[in-house]
Amino acid sequence: MLGLPQLLYFKNKNVYSAAEAEMRYRAAPGKRAGADGKDEAVLTVDIWPGPWTIEFTDPALRMQQVFPLSEEGLAAAAAWVADTYAADPGRWQTAPSILDCEPWTPPAQPAGQAGEEGQG
C-alpha cells in the first residue's frame, strides 16, 4: 500500500523508501534556502522504476519533487506518490527482471578530462 510515515519520522532526519509493484520511491528530509535567504525544512521525494536502486537507474527515468516539511507538505507528497502510480499502473506493473538487464552507469569521461577543471 502506498504511503509515507508520519511527520515526526522525517523531523527525526529519517529517510524512507518503499515500492509498489515496480515503482520505487524514497522520501528524504533536508534543507534548502528559502525565498528570504533562511534555510527551510523540506521533504524531497524521488520516484523511479525498478528493478534497480535509484543510483543504478537512468536519470531520465527518475522523477523528483520537493515539498515543505509540514503536515500539508507530507500530505501533498503522499498524494503525489499515489497519483503517480494511479496515472499509469501498467507502467509500474511491468519491468525487466533484474536477471535480464544491466544497471545504469554514468557515461565515462573522456581520458584527460577528469580533474582538469580550474587548472590554468
PDB file of C-alpha atoms in Angstrom:
ATOM      1  CA  MET A   1       0.000   0.000   0.000  1.00  0.00           C
ATOM      2  CA  LEU A   2       1.335   3.398  -0.981  1.00  0.00           C
ATOM      3  CA  GLY A   3       2.043   5.838   1.794  1.00  0.00           C
ATOM      4  CA  LEU A   4       4.578   7.707   3.873  1.00  0.00           C
ATOM      5  CA  PRO A   5       5.331   7.648   7.615  1.00  0.00           C
ATOM      6  CA  GLN A   6       4.140  10.346   9.974  1.00  0.00           C
ATOM      7  CA  LEU A   7       5.809  13.765  10.012  1.00  0.00           C
ATOM      8  CA  LEU A   8       7.789  13.037  13.197  1.00  0.00           C
ATOM      9  CA  TYR A   9       9.635  10.251  11.352  1.00  0.00           C
ATOM     10  CA  PHE A  10      11.062  12.797   8.911  1.00  0.00           C
ATOM     11  CA  LYS A  11      11.619  15.506  11.532  1.00  0.00           C
ATOM     12  CA  ASN A  12      13.959  12.997  13.205  1.00  0.00           C
ATOM     13  CA  LYS A  13      16.022  13.000   9.977  1.00  0.00           C
ATOM     14  CA  ASN A  14      14.985   9.533   8.816  1.00  0.00           C
ATOM     15  CA  VAL A  15      14.868   8.567   5.137  1.00  0.00           C
ATOM     16  CA  TYR A  16      12.023   6.336   3.971  1.00  0.00           C
ATOM     17  CA  SER A  17      11.957   4.109   0.907  1.00  0.00           C
ATOM     18  CA  ALA A  18       9.373   1.670  -0.369  1.00  0.00           C
ATOM     19  CA  ALA A  19       7.983   0.107  -3.520  1.00  0.00           C
ATOM     20  CA  GLU A  20       4.609  -0.624  -5.046  1.00  0.00           C
ATOM     21  CA  ALA A  21       4.908  -3.222  -7.790  1.00  0.00           C
ATOM     22  CA  GLU A  22       7.860  -1.894  -9.832  1.00  0.00           C
ATOM     23  CA  MET A  23       7.524   1.734  -8.708  1.00  0.00           C
ATOM     24  CA  ARG A  24      10.265   2.621  -6.240  1.00  0.00           C
ATOM     25  CA  TYR A  25      10.062   5.751  -4.121  1.00  0.00           C
ATOM     26  CA  ARG A  26      12.124   7.482  -1.474  1.00  0.00           C
ATOM     27  CA  ALA A  27      11.406  10.453   0.803  1.00  0.00           C
ATOM     28  CA  ALA A  28      14.288  12.271   2.484  1.00  0.00           C
ATOM     29  CA  PRO A  29      14.173  15.298   4.772  1.00  0.00           C
ATOM     30  CA  GLY A  30      16.598  18.136   4.195  1.00  0.00           C
ATOM     31  CA  LYS A  31      17.012  21.887   3.992  1.00  0.00           C
ATOM     32  CA  ARG A  32      17.121  24.419   1.190  1.00  0.00           C
ATOM     33  CA  ALA A  33      17.461  28.181   1.025  1.00  0.00           C
ATOM     34  CA  GLY A  34      14.079  29.837   1.237  1.00  0.00           C
ATOM     35  CA  ALA A  35      12.960  32.986  -0.566  1.00  0.00           C
ATOM     36  CA  ASP A  36      14.004  35.075   2.454  1.00  0.00           C
ATOM     37  CA  GLY A  37      17.505  33.558   2.441  1.00  0.00           C
ATOM     38  CA  LYS A  38      16.868  31.432   5.531  1.00  0.00           C
ATOM     39  CA  ASP A  39      17.012  27.658   5.429  1.00  0.00           C
ATOM     40  CA  GLU A  40      13.659  25.914   5.255  1.00  0.00           C
ATOM     41  CA  ALA A  41      12.949  22.276   6.052  1.00  0.00           C
ATOM     42  CA  VAL A  42      11.845  20.255   3.027  1.00  0.00           C
ATOM     43  CA  LEU A  43      10.948  16.699   2.065  1.00  0.00           C
ATOM     44  CA  THR A  44      12.460  15.542  -1.229  1.00  0.00           C
ATOM     45  CA  VAL A  45      10.595  12.660  -2.863  1.00  0.00           C
ATOM     46  CA  ASP A  46      12.061  10.590  -5.704  1.00  0.00           C
ATOM     47  CA  ILE A  47      10.189   8.062  -7.845  1.00  0.00           C
ATOM     48  CA  TRP A  48      11.799   5.666 -10.316  1.00  0.00           C
ATOM     49  CA  PRO A  49      11.067   2.321 -11.997  1.00  0.00           C
ATOM     50  CA  GLY A  50      12.570  -0.962 -10.823  1.00  0.00           C
ATOM     51  CA  PRO A  51      14.397  -3.217 -10.767  1.00  0.00           C
ATOM     52  CA  TRP A  52      17.439  -1.217  -9.619  1.00  0.00           C
ATOM     53  CA  THR A  53      18.072   1.289  -6.836  1.00  0.00           C
ATOM     54  CA  ILE A  54      17.947   4.966  -7.768  1.00  0.00           C
ATOM     55  CA  GLU A  55      21.741   5.157  -8.137  1.00  0.00           C
ATOM     56  CA  PHE A  56      21.621   2.496 -10.880  1.00  0.00           C
ATOM     57  CA  THR A  57      18.584   3.873 -12.734  1.00  0.00           C
ATOM     58  CA  ASP A  58      18.937   6.203 -15.706  1.00  0.00           C
ATOM     59  CA  PRO A  59      18.276   9.784 -14.526  1.00  0.00           C
ATOM     60  CA  ALA A  60      15.904  10.247 -17.487  1.00  0.00           C
ATOM     61  CA  LEU A  61      13.564   7.714 -15.843  1.00  0.00           C
ATOM     62  CA  ARG A  62      13.570   9.370 -12.412  1.00  0.00           C
ATOM     63  CA  MET A  63      11.086  11.939 -11.082  1.00  0.00           C
ATOM     64  CA  GLN A  64      11.594  14.268  -8.142  1.00  0.00           C
ATOM     65  CA  GLN A  65       9.531  16.834  -6.273  1.00  0.00           C
ATOM     66  CA  VAL A  66      10.301  18.869  -3.169  1.00  0.00           C
ATOM     67  CA  PHE A  67       7.641  19.603  -0.545  1.00  0.00           C
ATOM     68  CA  PRO A  68       7.640  21.655   2.664  1.00  0.00           C
ATOM     69  CA  LEU A  69       8.401  19.526   5.722  1.00  0.00           C
ATOM     70  CA  SER A  70       4.972  20.083   7.271  1.00  0.00           C
ATOM     71  CA  GLU A  71       1.703  18.177   7.617  1.00  0.00           C
ATOM     72  CA  GLU A  72       0.448  19.841   4.422  1.00  0.00           C
ATOM     73  CA  GLY A  73       3.669  19.076   2.570  1.00  0.00           C
ATOM     74  CA  LEU A  74       3.624  15.469   3.743  1.00  0.00           C
ATOM     75  CA  ALA A  75       0.015  15.085   2.574  1.00  0.00           C
ATOM     76  CA  ALA A  76       0.937  16.584  -0.813  1.00  0.00           C
ATOM     77  CA  ALA A  77       3.957  14.265  -1.101  1.00  0.00           C
ATOM     78  CA  ALA A  78       1.864  11.186  -0.297  1.00  0.00           C
ATOM     79  CA  ALA A  79      -0.758  12.298  -2.830  1.00  0.00           C
ATOM     80  CA  TRP A  80       1.936  12.805  -5.485  1.00  0.00           C
ATOM     81  CA  VAL A  81       3.281   9.273  -4.928  1.00  0.00           C
ATOM     82  CA  ALA A  82      -0.220   7.765  -5.094  1.00  0.00           C
ATOM     83  CA  ASP A  83      -1.226   9.857  -8.124  1.00  0.00           C
ATOM     84  CA  THR A  84       1.961   8.948  -9.986  1.00  0.00           C
ATOM     85  CA  TYR A  85       1.195   5.268  -9.537  1.00  0.00           C
ATOM     86  CA  ALA A  86      -2.503   5.658 -10.386  1.00  0.00           C
ATOM     87  CA  ALA A  87      -1.748   7.668 -13.536  1.00  0.00           C
ATOM     88  CA  ASP A  88      -0.079   4.682 -15.234  1.00  0.00           C
ATOM     89  CA  PRO A  89      -0.379   1.451 -13.221  1.00  0.00           C
ATOM     90  CA  GLY A  90       0.604  -0.617 -16.256  1.00  0.00           C
ATOM     91  CA  ARG A  91       3.997   1.073 -16.311  1.00  0.00           C
ATOM     92  CA  TRP A  92       4.625   0.136 -12.693  1.00  0.00           C
ATOM     93  CA  GLN A  93       3.418  -3.437 -13.042  1.00  0.00           C
ATOM     94  CA  THR A  94       5.969  -4.326 -15.679  1.00  0.00           C
ATOM     95  CA  ALA A  95       9.720  -4.044 -15.509  1.00  0.00           C
ATOM     96  CA  PRO A  96      12.582  -6.129 -16.751  1.00  0.00           C
ATOM     97  CA  SER A  97      13.828  -8.834 -14.456  1.00  0.00           C
ATOM     98  CA  ILE A  98      16.974  -7.920 -12.581  1.00  0.00           C
ATOM     99  CA  LEU A  99      18.434 -11.046 -14.206  1.00  0.00           C
ATOM    100  CA  ASP A 100      17.712  -9.777 -17.743  1.00  0.00           C
ATOM    101  CA  CYS A 101      19.117  -6.241 -17.629  1.00  0.00           C
ATOM    102  CA  GLU A 102      22.160  -4.317 -16.575  1.00  0.00           C
ATOM    103  CA  PRO A 103      22.178  -1.418 -14.108  1.00  0.00           C
ATOM    104  CA  TRP A 104      22.632   2.086 -15.492  1.00  0.00           C
ATOM    105  CA  THR A 105      26.101   3.540 -15.096  1.00  0.00           C
ATOM    106  CA  PRO A 106      27.142   7.137 -15.735  1.00  0.00           C
ATOM    107  CA  PRO A 107      28.906   7.719 -19.035  1.00  0.00           C
ATOM    108  CA  ALA A 108      32.657   7.538 -18.780  1.00  0.00           C
ATOM    109  CA  GLN A 109      34.508  10.833 -19.061  1.00  0.00           C
ATOM    110  CA  PRO A 110      36.999  11.030 -21.902  1.00  0.00           C
ATOM    111  CA  ALA A 111      40.557  10.420 -20.772  1.00  0.00           C
ATOM    112  CA  GLY A 112      42.301  13.531 -19.507  1.00  0.00           C
ATOM    113  CA  GLN A 113      39.143  15.477 -18.605  1.00  0.00           C
ATOM    114  CA  ALA A 114      38.609  14.276 -15.066  1.00  0.00           C
ATOM    115  CA  GLY A 115      40.016  16.722 -12.534  1.00  0.00           C
ATOM    116  CA  GLU A 116      41.249  19.307 -15.071  1.00  0.00           C
ATOM    117  CA  GLU A 117      38.716  21.965 -14.130  1.00  0.00           C
ATOM    118  CA  GLY A 118      40.277  25.027 -12.543  1.00  0.00           C
ATOM    119  CA  GLN A 119      43.759  24.239 -13.801  1.00  0.00           C
ATOM    120  CA  GLY A 120      45.327  27.022 -15.745  1.00  0.00           C
TER     121      GLY A 120
END
